[in-house]
Amino acid sequence: MSDEEWERFLRESVAGTADAPVEPSARARAVQRRLAEHPEQQEGWRTRTPARPRRRTGRYVTGLVAALALLAVAVFPHRVAGWFGGDAGQADKPLAAETERPGEAPGAEPALRATLAEPFRGSPAAHWADGAAGITVPRAEATGWMDAAQVARALRRSKEFMVDSGLDPRVLRGERPTKAIALLNPHQRDVQEYLRAALSSSAPTPETDPLLLFSRFRPEQARLVGDVVKTRGRLTYREGERGAVEVTADVTFVYPVTPATGDSGPDGEVIRTIVRREVVMSWDDPAKVITEPDTLSLVSYTLDMTNGGCSAPTGYFVPPFGAADEQRVDASHRIDPYDRSKPVARSGGTTSKNGGCTTATRS
């Protein structure tokens, strides 16, 4: 019963003396005293509740929880995604394009085995873009002897060379890299001699190994799983010698492969051959260097390779299906093939200094 109802009951319950003064009860006196001390509460005082302060406290708690959640995402992005079952959905979502050298290696991924259905499972490459989309081209500005439009064309053609030499399905099957060769300056004598030796010899040397420029698998030994090669990398450019525009491509390719005659069922073996290439290309001023239109001169080409074989060169990547490569593994030299925060380490990328296979920390 409310205070107002109680007071009305007291007044009406005294028979025959409805208009006479009434001695209030203890409860009535308390009510009257409260009203006398706080006259502002006489109208609607019972509508004042502590609900508003509780709501304010709730906002403080909500803000604190949100701040902690943002901190957790920033520090442990992969782990937080796993809490909510986000790994599967994120695996197909490419990372933002690489526009500069990253400051650190990619975070650890769940230790999941690659399968024919999911060849990039358990690998940072699961978050990389497909094929040519993973190679970032910067904005073109006038440089050296070229205006902005010419620089843009040089960048586009440089990317084409990386695509033609590292992603063309025919080249990956071991065929001649015709389109890539067409982009090379035919007047660059040392490169032309390398191409003749590399693509004609059945026993290439480390200096004439076609893998230095082209990605190739022997069809009878290995085949790609699906038609997707994951890539991550970028082009940069600057003014080079004699006013040339010098373009540097730094790109990592991840090739999922399976034995050519192996099990095609869900348990078939899958190995990822990981290749990082750094190719420096010069777009020379024809007034100063003998060249042909729309062709580039090679300044240097460097390679790091994992799961591609480390025996004598064969001209093809040799994934170690079934067992480790026949050469011993050099545990003293370790490399994370997904770490793009450091420069490419070696030319050739097949062996360490003492002749053994480099140890990959993950694949």
GROMACS .gro file of C-alpha atoms in nm:
model
  363
    1MET     CA    1   0.000   0.000   0.000
    2SER     CA    2   0.136   0.342  -0.093
    3ASP     CA    3   0.176   0.622   0.159
    4GLU     CA    4  -0.102   0.820  -0.004
    5GLU     CA    5  -0.339   0.521   0.013
    6TRP     CA    6  -0.246   0.463   0.380
    7GLU     CA    7  -0.323   0.824   0.472
    8ARG     CA    8  -0.658   0.810   0.293
    9PHE     CA    9  -0.741   0.487   0.478
   10LEU     CA   10  -0.664   0.651   0.813
   11ARG     CA   11  -0.891   0.944   0.739
   12GLU     CA   12  -1.183   0.735   0.615
   13SER     CA   13  -1.159   0.461   0.877
   14VAL     CA   14  -1.267   0.682   1.171
   15ALA     CA   15  -1.650   0.652   1.165
   16GLY     CA   16  -1.851   0.968   1.226
   17THR     CA   17  -1.547   1.186   1.254
   18ALA     CA   18  -1.445   1.219   0.894
   19ASP     CA   19  -1.377   1.588   0.932
   20ALA     CA   20  -1.220   1.576   1.283
   21PRO     CA   21  -0.845   1.599   1.341
   22VAL     CA   22  -0.679   1.261   1.353
   23GLU     CA   23  -0.366   1.153   1.538
   24PRO     CA   24  -0.139   1.021   1.270
   25SER     CA   25   0.025   0.685   1.315
   26ALA     CA   26   0.402   0.640   1.336
   27ARG     CA   27   0.410   0.570   0.968
   28ALA     CA   28   0.198   0.873   0.891
   29ARG     CA   29   0.420   1.092   1.108
   30ALA     CA   30   0.726   0.969   0.922
   31VAL     CA   31   0.561   1.053   0.593
   32GLN     CA   32   0.463   1.398   0.710
   33ARG     CA   33   0.812   1.466   0.844
   34ARG     CA   34   0.971   1.363   0.517
   35LEU     CA   35   0.733   1.586   0.321
   36ALA     CA   36   0.796   1.878   0.555
   37GLU     CA   37   1.173   1.842   0.526
   38HIS     CA   38   1.165   1.793   0.146
   39PRO     CA   39   0.873   1.992   0.007
   40GLU     CA   40   1.006   1.951  -0.347
   41GLN     CA   41   0.915   1.582  -0.326
   42GLN     CA   42   0.546   1.642  -0.263
   43GLU     CA   43   0.463   1.605  -0.629
   44GLY     CA   44   0.571   1.276  -0.786
   45TRP     CA   45   0.858   1.210  -0.545
   46ARG     CA   46   0.826   0.834  -0.583
   47THR     CA   47   0.927   0.854  -0.950
   48ARG     CA   48   1.285   0.933  -0.847
   49THR     CA   49   1.484   0.612  -0.853
   50PRO     CA   50   1.853   0.517  -0.859
   51ALA     CA   51   1.813   0.375  -1.208
   52ARG     CA   52   2.005   0.658  -1.377
   53PRO     CA   53   2.325   0.612  -1.174
   54ARG     CA   54   2.310   0.239  -1.249
   55ARG     CA   55   2.285   0.307  -1.620
   56ARG     CA   56   2.586   0.539  -1.602
   57THR     CA   57   2.789   0.268  -1.428
   58GLY     CA   58   2.682   0.026  -1.701
   59ARG     CA   59   2.822   0.258  -1.966
   60TYR     CA   60   3.155   0.274  -1.783
   61VAL     CA   61   3.175  -0.106  -1.765
   62THR     CA   62   3.076  -0.143  -2.130
   63GLY     CA   63   3.345   0.105  -2.235
   64LEU     CA   64   3.610  -0.078  -2.035
   65VAL     CA   65   3.514  -0.412  -2.189
   66ALA     CA   66   3.523  -0.261  -2.539
   67ALA     CA   67   3.868  -0.111  -2.478
   68LEU     CA   68   4.004  -0.444  -2.353
   69ALA     CA   69   3.855  -0.621  -2.655
   70LEU     CA   70   4.023  -0.379  -2.896
   71LEU     CA   71   4.355  -0.428  -2.718
   72ALA     CA   72   4.322  -0.806  -2.745
   73VAL     CA   73   4.247  -0.785  -3.117
   74ALA     CA   74   4.550  -0.563  -3.173
   75VAL     CA   75   4.790  -0.786  -2.981
   76PHE     CA   76   4.650  -1.134  -3.059
   77PRO     CA   77   4.448  -1.103  -3.383
   78HIS     CA   78   4.470  -1.468  -3.485
   79ARG     CA   79   4.388  -1.598  -3.137
   80VAL     CA   80   4.086  -1.368  -3.099
   81ALA     CA   81   3.957  -1.481  -3.438
   82GLY     CA   82   3.986  -1.839  -3.319
   83TRP     CA   83   3.775  -1.766  -3.009
   84PHE     CA   84   3.482  -1.685  -3.231
   85GLY     CA   85   3.547  -1.952  -3.494
   86GLY     CA   86   3.675  -1.688  -3.733
   87ASP     CA   87   3.973  -1.874  -3.882
   88ALA     CA   88   3.771  -2.051  -4.147
   89GLY     CA   89   3.602  -1.734  -4.265
   90GLN     CA   90   3.918  -1.526  -4.256
   91ALA     CA   91   4.122  -1.781  -4.449
   92ASP     CA   92   3.968  -1.671  -4.777
   93LYS     CA   93   3.986  -1.298  -4.702
   94PRO     CA   94   4.302  -1.140  -4.848
   95LEU     CA   95   4.518  -0.910  -4.638
   96ALA     CA   96   4.547  -0.548  -4.735
   97ALA     CA   97   4.794  -0.495  -5.018
   98GLU     CA   98   5.160  -0.476  -4.921
   99THR     CA   99   5.284  -0.123  -4.990
  100GLU     CA  100   5.608  -0.132  -4.789
  101ARG     CA  101   5.832  -0.384  -4.621
  102PRO     CA  102   5.651  -0.523  -4.314
  103GLY     CA  103   5.804  -0.476  -3.973
  104GLU     CA  104   5.774  -0.840  -3.866
  105ALA     CA  105   5.689  -1.191  -3.983
  106PRO     CA  106   5.324  -1.301  -4.006
  107GLY     CA  107   5.173  -1.434  -3.684
  108ALA     CA  108   5.155  -1.804  -3.610
  109GLU     CA  109   4.875  -2.001  -3.771
  110PRO     CA  110   4.697  -2.308  -3.629
  111ALA     CA  111   4.902  -2.624  -3.689
  112LEU     CA  112   4.675  -2.772  -3.956
  113ARG     CA  113   4.783  -3.008  -4.231
  114ALA     CA  114   4.743  -2.897  -4.592
  115THR     CA  115   4.490  -3.103  -4.789
  116LEU     CA  116   4.389  -3.131  -5.152
  117ALA     CA  117   4.066  -2.949  -5.068
  118GLU     CA  118   4.245  -2.680  -4.862
  119PRO     CA  119   4.606  -2.660  -4.983
  120PHE     CA  120   4.684  -2.338  -4.791
  121ARG     CA  121   4.536  -2.460  -4.463
  122GLY     CA  122   4.757  -2.378  -4.163
  123SER     CA  123   4.968  -2.131  -4.361
  124PRO     CA  124   4.990  -1.749  -4.358
  125ALA     CA  125   4.938  -1.772  -4.734
  126ALA     CA  126   4.574  -1.859  -4.668
  127HIS     CA  127   4.524  -1.485  -4.608
  128TRP     CA  128   4.721  -1.377  -4.917
  129ALA     CA  129   4.576  -1.276  -5.250
  130ASP     CA  130   4.553  -1.505  -5.550
  131GLY     CA  131   4.802  -1.483  -5.833
  132ALA     CA  132   4.877  -1.144  -5.986
  133ALA     CA  133   4.643  -0.970  -5.738
  134GLY     CA  134   4.904  -1.015  -5.464
  135ILE     CA  135   5.167  -0.800  -5.642
  136THR     CA  136   5.124  -0.433  -5.552
  137VAL     CA  137   5.209  -0.164  -5.808
  138PRO     CA  138   5.282   0.186  -5.670
  139ARG     CA  139   5.155   0.515  -5.806
  140ALA     CA  140   5.358   0.634  -6.104
  141GLU     CA  141   5.539   0.966  -6.104
  142ALA     CA  142   5.782   1.116  -6.353
  143THR     CA  143   6.126   0.965  -6.289
  144GLY     CA  144   6.450   0.972  -6.484
  145TRP     CA  145   6.392   0.995  -6.857
  146MET     CA  146   6.024   0.892  -6.828
  147ASP     CA  147   5.713   1.095  -6.763
  148ALA     CA  148   5.439   0.960  -6.532
  149ALA     CA  149   5.256   0.775  -6.810
  150GLN     CA  150   5.577   0.603  -6.924
  151VAL     CA  151   5.662   0.505  -6.566
  152ALA     CA  152   5.313   0.357  -6.527
  153ARG     CA  153   5.369   0.147  -6.838
  154ALA     CA  154   5.712   0.035  -6.715
  155LEU     CA  155   5.559  -0.074  -6.385
  156ARG     CA  156   5.281  -0.261  -6.561
  157ARG     CA  157   5.525  -0.441  -6.788
  158SER     CA  158   5.752  -0.523  -6.491
  159LYS     CA  159   5.460  -0.687  -6.316
  160GLU     CA  160   5.383  -0.878  -6.635
  161PHE     CA  161   5.736  -1.018  -6.628
  162MET     CA  162   5.688  -1.144  -6.272
  163VAL     CA  163   5.352  -1.298  -6.366
  164ASP     CA  164   5.481  -1.456  -6.687
  165SER     CA  165   5.787  -1.604  -6.514
  166GLY     CA  166   5.622  -1.714  -6.188
  167LEU     CA  167   5.252  -1.776  -6.255
  168ASP     CA  168   5.205  -1.879  -6.619
  169PRO     CA  169   5.056  -2.234  -6.604
  170ARG     CA  170   5.258  -2.345  -6.908
  171VAL     CA  171   5.585  -2.228  -6.754
  172LEU     CA  172   5.494  -2.401  -6.427
  173ARG     CA  173   5.456  -2.724  -6.626
  174GLY     CA  174   5.809  -2.685  -6.757
  175GLU     CA  175   5.739  -2.526  -7.095
  176ARG     CA  176   5.950  -2.248  -7.243
  177PRO     CA  177   5.878  -1.905  -7.083
  178THR     CA  178   5.814  -1.737  -7.419
  179LYS     CA  179   5.616  -1.436  -7.294
  180ALA     CA  180   5.865  -1.355  -7.020
  181ILE     CA  181   6.161  -1.380  -7.258
  182ALA     CA  182   5.989  -1.140  -7.499
  183LEU     CA  183   6.007  -0.870  -7.231
  184LEU     CA  184   6.386  -0.898  -7.197
  185ASN     CA  185   6.621  -0.668  -7.388
  186PRO     CA  186   6.760  -0.884  -7.672
  187HIS     CA  187   7.077  -0.673  -7.675
  188GLN     CA  188   7.174  -0.764  -7.317
  189ARG     CA  189   7.435  -1.021  -7.409
  190ASP     CA  190   7.500  -1.186  -7.071
  191VAL     CA  191   7.130  -1.245  -7.006
  192GLN     CA  192   7.077  -1.391  -7.354
  193GLU     CA  193   7.368  -1.630  -7.299
  194TYR     CA  194   7.219  -1.734  -6.965
  195LEU     CA  195   6.880  -1.802  -7.128
  196ARG     CA  196   7.034  -2.019  -7.400
  197ALA     CA  197   7.228  -2.227  -7.148
  198ALA     CA  198   6.949  -2.251  -6.891
  199LEU     CA  199   6.674  -2.361  -7.130
  200SER     CA  200   6.874  -2.599  -7.344
  201SER     CA  201   7.084  -2.795  -7.096
  202SER     CA  202   6.962  -3.113  -6.928
  203ALA     CA  203   7.220  -3.063  -6.651
  204PRO     CA  204   7.227  -2.695  -6.557
  205THR     CA  205   7.484  -2.553  -6.320
  206PRO     CA  206   7.404  -2.322  -6.028
  207GLU     CA  207   7.487  -2.030  -6.259
  208THR     CA  208   7.266  -2.154  -6.545
  209ASP     CA  209   6.974  -2.291  -6.343
  210PRO     CA  210   6.650  -2.168  -6.504
  211LEU     CA  211   6.495  -2.154  -6.156
  212LEU     CA  212   6.693  -1.836  -6.097
  213LEU     CA  213   6.431  -1.657  -6.307
  214PHE     CA  214   6.147  -1.901  -6.379
  215SER     CA  215   5.928  -2.127  -6.162
  216ARG     CA  216   5.906  -2.479  -6.309
  217PHE     CA  217   5.798  -2.826  -6.197
  218ARG     CA  218   5.866  -3.150  -6.377
  219PRO     CA  219   5.520  -3.270  -6.492
  220GLU     CA  220   5.594  -3.636  -6.424
  221GLN     CA  221   5.704  -3.560  -6.068
  222ALA     CA  222   5.466  -3.294  -5.932
  223ARG     CA  223   5.147  -3.113  -6.024
  224LEU     CA  224   4.978  -2.806  -5.880
  225VAL     CA  225   4.681  -2.852  -5.648
  226GLY     CA  226   4.401  -2.654  -5.807
  227ASP     CA  227   4.470  -2.344  -6.011
  228VAL     CA  228   4.556  -2.092  -5.736
  229VAL     CA  229   4.905  -1.976  -5.645
  230LYS     CA  230   4.916  -1.740  -5.347
  231THR     CA  231   5.139  -1.434  -5.373
  232ARG     CA  232   5.246  -1.137  -5.165
  233GLY     CA  233   5.482  -0.863  -5.270
  234ARG     CA  234   5.529  -0.524  -5.426
  235LEU     CA  235   5.711  -0.320  -5.687
  236THR     CA  236   5.921  -0.014  -5.608
  237TYR     CA  237   6.112   0.215  -5.841
  238ARG     CA  238   6.377   0.486  -5.849
  239GLU     CA  239   6.608   0.657  -6.092
  240GLY     CA  240   6.895   0.432  -6.193
  241GLU     CA  241   7.208   0.468  -6.400
  242ARG     CA  242   7.204   0.703  -6.699
  243GLY     CA  243   6.857   0.826  -6.609
  244ALA     CA  244   6.698   0.481  -6.635
  245VAL     CA  245   6.389   0.388  -6.435
  246GLU     CA  246   6.495   0.099  -6.210
  247VAL     CA  247   6.210  -0.123  -6.088
  248THR     CA  248   6.258  -0.374  -5.805
  249ALA     CA  249   6.009  -0.659  -5.763
  250ASP     CA  250   6.005  -0.843  -5.429
  251VAL     CA  251   5.744  -1.120  -5.444
  252THR     CA  252   5.681  -1.443  -5.254
  253PHE     CA  253   5.501  -1.724  -5.441
  254VAL     CA  254   5.341  -2.020  -5.262
  255TYR     CA  255   5.286  -2.324  -5.486
  256PRO     CA  256   5.079  -2.612  -5.341
  257VAL     CA  257   5.181  -2.933  -5.516
  258THR     CA  258   5.105  -3.303  -5.492
  259PRO     CA  259   5.277  -3.608  -5.648
  260ALA     CA  260   5.191  -3.636  -6.016
  261THR     CA  261   5.088  -3.999  -5.971
  262GLY     CA  262   4.988  -3.978  -5.607
  263ASP     CA  263   4.662  -4.030  -5.420
  264SER     CA  264   4.394  -3.791  -5.545
  265GLY     CA  265   4.169  -3.866  -5.248
  266PRO     CA  266   4.120  -3.640  -4.947
  267ASP     CA  267   4.434  -3.780  -4.779
  268GLY     CA  268   4.665  -3.712  -5.072
  269GLU     CA  269   5.001  -3.557  -4.985
  270VAL     CA  270   5.033  -3.181  -5.031
  271ILE     CA  271   5.358  -2.984  -5.003
  272ARG     CA  272   5.392  -2.609  -5.040
  273THR     CA  273   5.696  -2.495  -5.239
  274ILE     CA  274   5.762  -2.137  -5.129
  275VAL     CA  275   5.971  -1.910  -5.349
  276ARG     CA  276   6.066  -1.551  -5.282
  277ARG     CA  277   6.214  -1.361  -5.574
  278GLU     CA  278   6.380  -1.022  -5.590
  279VAL     CA  279   6.429  -0.907  -5.948
  280VAL     CA  280   6.576  -0.567  -6.035
  281MET     CA  281   6.480  -0.443  -6.382
  282SER     CA  282   6.610  -0.139  -6.567
  283TRP     CA  283   6.399   0.051  -6.821
  284ASP     CA  284   6.677   0.223  -7.012
  285ASP     CA  285   6.674   0.546  -7.207
  286PRO     CA  286   6.708   0.436  -7.571
  287ALA     CA  287   6.913   0.750  -7.636
  288LYS     CA  288   7.180   0.617  -7.400
  289VAL     CA  289   7.147   0.236  -7.404
  290ILE     CA  290   7.087  -0.001  -7.694
  291THR     CA  291   6.749  -0.158  -7.631
  292GLU     CA  292   6.418  -0.237  -7.795
  293PRO     CA  293   6.084  -0.071  -7.718
  294ASP     CA  294   5.895  -0.222  -7.424
  295THR     CA  295   6.186  -0.441  -7.313
  296LEU     CA  296   6.378  -0.433  -6.988
  297SER     CA  297   6.735  -0.507  -6.889
  298LEU     CA  298   6.803  -0.727  -6.589
  299VAL     CA  299   7.021  -0.575  -6.319
  300SER     CA  300   7.004  -0.866  -6.072
  301TYR     CA  301   6.787  -1.161  -5.970
  302THR     CA  302   6.789  -1.333  -5.632
  303LEU     CA  303   6.599  -1.632  -5.498
  304ASP     CA  304   6.501  -1.791  -5.166
  305MET     CA  305   6.334  -2.131  -5.187
  306THR     CA  306   6.172  -2.377  -4.945
  307ASN     CA  307   6.059  -2.731  -5.029
  308GLY     CA  308   6.201  -2.702  -5.379
  309GLY     CA  309   6.496  -2.938  -5.349
  310CYS     CA  310   6.854  -2.874  -5.243
  311SER     CA  311   7.049  -3.131  -5.440
  312ALA     CA  312   7.234  -3.055  -5.762
  313PRO     CA  313   7.028  -2.830  -5.994
  314THR     CA  314   6.786  -3.006  -6.226
  315GLY     CA  315   6.616  -2.701  -6.377
  316TYR     CA  316   6.295  -2.784  -6.186
  317PHE     CA  317   6.165  -2.752  -5.833
  318VAL     CA  318   6.178  -3.092  -5.663
  319PRO     CA  319   5.931  -3.106  -5.371
  320PRO     CA  320   6.043  -3.366  -5.113
  321PHE     CA  321   5.741  -3.594  -5.130
  322GLY     CA  322   5.735  -3.885  -4.890
  323ALA     CA  323   6.070  -3.815  -4.728
  324ALA     CA  324   6.325  -3.542  -4.678
  325ASP     CA  325   6.564  -3.444  -4.956
  326GLU     CA  326   6.862  -3.674  -4.992
  327GLN     CA  327   7.104  -3.405  -4.873
  328ARG     CA  328   7.137  -3.352  -4.502
  329VAL     CA  329   6.947  -3.071  -4.335
  330ASP     CA  330   7.150  -2.786  -4.191
  331ALA     CA  331   6.979  -2.712  -3.860
  332SER     CA  332   7.215  -2.422  -3.794
  333HIS     CA  333   7.066  -2.215  -4.074
  334ARG     CA  334   6.693  -2.158  -4.030
  335ILE     CA  335   6.456  -1.940  -4.227
  336ASP     CA  336   6.089  -1.848  -4.206
  337PRO     CA  337   5.981  -1.852  -4.573
  338TYR     CA  338   5.683  -1.627  -4.496
  339ASP     CA  339   5.891  -1.357  -4.327
  340ARG     CA  340   5.908  -1.061  -4.564
  341SER     CA  341   6.048  -0.820  -4.308
  342LYS     CA  342   6.408  -0.899  -4.407
  343PRO     CA  343   6.585  -0.876  -4.746
  344VAL     CA  344   6.617  -1.186  -4.961
  345ALA     CA  345   6.907  -1.375  -4.810
  346ARG     CA  346   7.086  -1.568  -5.083
  347SER     CA  347   7.126  -1.605  -5.456
  348GLY     CA  348   6.994  -1.946  -5.555
  349GLY     CA  349   6.836  -2.012  -5.219
  350THR     CA  350   6.887  -2.389  -5.237
  351THR     CA  351   7.167  -2.461  -4.993
  352SER     CA  352   7.336  -2.308  -4.694
  353LYS     CA  353   7.702  -2.214  -4.684
  354ASN     CA  354   7.821  -2.556  -4.571
  355GLY     CA  355   7.626  -2.740  -4.840
  356GLY     CA  356   7.325  -2.867  -4.649
  357CYS     CA  357   6.955  -2.790  -4.690
  358THR     CA  358   6.836  -2.479  -4.514
  359THR     CA  359   6.583  -2.556  -4.243
  360ALA     CA  360   6.244  -2.389  -4.280
  361THR     CA  361   6.075  -2.298  -3.953
  362ARG     CA  362   5.733  -2.355  -4.115
  363SER     CA  363   5.590  -2.442  -4.452
   0.00000   0.00000   0.00000
